[in-house]
Amino acid sequence: MTNKRGRPKSARENAKNVSLMITPKGWKLLQSQAQQLGITRSELVERFARGKIQENLSQLAEERFLGESFAN
């Protein structure tokens, strides 16, 4: 069966389509973090939920904080 979105099916379990309430600022941050990691927003949420992304997010937060500190 062909994936309608053009994404390859992964070996992980079938994903469930869900709705999530998030602020516009949170949405932008989610998009930015996923892009920086080279993954989809869905994969970012999945990895966070499974506890597999804590180190990466901490590193990104530190880099963002340092960048904002230098900008001010």
mmCIF file of C-alpha atoms in Angstrom:
data_model
loop_
_atom_site.group_PDB
_atom_site.id
_atom_site.type_symbol
_atom_site.label_atom_id
_atom_site.label_comp_id
_atom_site.label_asym_id
_atom_site.label_seq_id
_atom_site.Cartn_x
_atom_site.Cartn_y
_atom_site.Cartn_z
ATOM 1 C CA MET A 1 0.000 0.000 0.000
ATOM 2 C CA THR A 2 1.309 3.460 -0.892
ATOM 3 C CA ASN A 3 1.672 6.099 1.811
ATOM 4 C CA LYS A 4 -0.571 8.999 0.761
ATOM 5 C CA ARG A 5 1.811 11.628 2.117
ATOM 6 C CA GLY A 6 4.836 10.325 0.274
ATOM 7 C CA ARG A 7 6.620 9.385 3.473
ATOM 8 C CA PRO A 8 8.154 5.943 3.819
ATOM 9 C CA LYS A 9 6.475 3.675 6.316
ATOM 10 C CA SER A 10 8.710 3.149 9.301
ATOM 11 C CA ALA A 11 9.239 0.042 11.366
ATOM 12 C CA ARG A 12 7.528 1.665 14.345
ATOM 13 C CA GLU A 13 3.971 0.923 15.372
ATOM 14 C CA ASN A 14 1.064 2.456 13.468
ATOM 15 C CA ALA A 15 0.569 6.114 14.302
ATOM 16 C CA LYS A 16 -2.756 7.510 15.477
ATOM 17 C CA ASN A 17 -4.122 10.808 14.192
ATOM 18 C CA VAL A 18 -4.779 13.073 17.210
ATOM 19 C CA SER A 19 -5.592 16.708 17.909
ATOM 20 C CA LEU A 20 -3.376 18.894 20.085
ATOM 21 C CA MET A 21 -4.018 22.380 21.492
ATOM 22 C CA ILE A 22 -0.901 24.568 21.446
ATOM 23 C CA THR A 23 -0.248 28.295 21.496
ATOM 24 C CA PRO A 24 1.038 29.987 18.341
ATOM 25 C CA LYS A 25 4.392 30.565 20.091
ATOM 26 C CA GLY A 26 4.557 26.901 21.095
ATOM 27 C CA TRP A 27 3.741 25.847 17.528
ATOM 28 C CA LYS A 28 6.564 27.980 16.145
ATOM 29 C CA LEU A 29 8.986 26.550 18.702
ATOM 30 C CA LEU A 30 7.885 23.003 17.876
ATOM 31 C CA GLN A 31 8.412 23.647 14.168
ATOM 32 C CA SER A 32 11.808 25.244 14.801
ATOM 33 C CA GLN A 33 13.076 22.466 17.059
ATOM 34 C CA ALA A 34 11.932 19.752 14.664
ATOM 35 C CA GLN A 35 13.632 21.527 11.772
ATOM 36 C CA GLN A 36 16.873 21.930 13.727
ATOM 37 C CA LEU A 37 16.856 18.205 14.492
ATOM 38 C CA GLY A 38 15.948 17.306 10.899
ATOM 39 C CA ILE A 39 12.755 15.460 11.878
ATOM 40 C CA THR A 40 9.018 16.033 11.553
ATOM 41 C CA ARG A 41 6.961 17.699 14.267
ATOM 42 C CA SER A 42 5.197 14.387 14.824
ATOM 43 C CA GLU A 43 8.501 12.605 15.304
ATOM 44 C CA LEU A 44 9.644 15.295 17.747
ATOM 45 C CA VAL A 45 6.508 14.822 19.860
ATOM 46 C CA GLU A 46 6.892 11.029 19.648
ATOM 47 C CA ARG A 47 10.525 11.126 20.759
ATOM 48 C CA PHE A 48 9.746 13.557 23.574
ATOM 49 C CA ALA A 49 6.915 11.341 24.831
ATOM 50 C CA ARG A 50 9.216 8.316 24.821
ATOM 51 C CA GLY A 51 11.961 10.220 26.658
ATOM 52 C CA LYS A 52 14.375 9.887 23.746
ATOM 53 C CA ILE A 53 14.997 13.556 23.066
ATOM 54 C CA GLN A 54 15.769 15.174 26.418
ATOM 55 C CA GLU A 55 19.477 15.680 25.741
ATOM 56 C CA ASN A 56 18.891 17.150 22.298
ATOM 57 C CA LEU A 57 16.261 19.594 23.585
ATOM 58 C CA SER A 58 18.486 20.649 26.479
ATOM 59 C CA GLN A 59 21.318 21.315 24.058
ATOM 60 C CA LEU A 60 19.030 23.300 21.737
ATOM 61 C CA ALA A 61 17.691 25.293 24.681
ATOM 62 C CA GLU A 62 21.221 26.157 25.788
ATOM 63 C CA GLU A 63 22.195 27.207 22.266
ATOM 64 C CA ARG A 64 19.046 29.325 21.944
ATOM 65 C CA PHE A 65 19.653 30.910 25.376
ATOM 66 C CA LEU A 66 23.252 31.747 24.478
ATOM 67 C CA GLY A 67 22.130 33.188 21.155
ATOM 68 C CA GLU A 68 19.509 35.360 22.861
ATOM 69 C CA SER A 69 22.029 36.448 25.495
ATOM 70 C CA PHE A 70 24.454 37.646 22.837
ATOM 71 C CA ALA A 71 21.652 39.439 20.968
ATOM 72 C CA ASN A 72 20.680 41.494 24.046
#
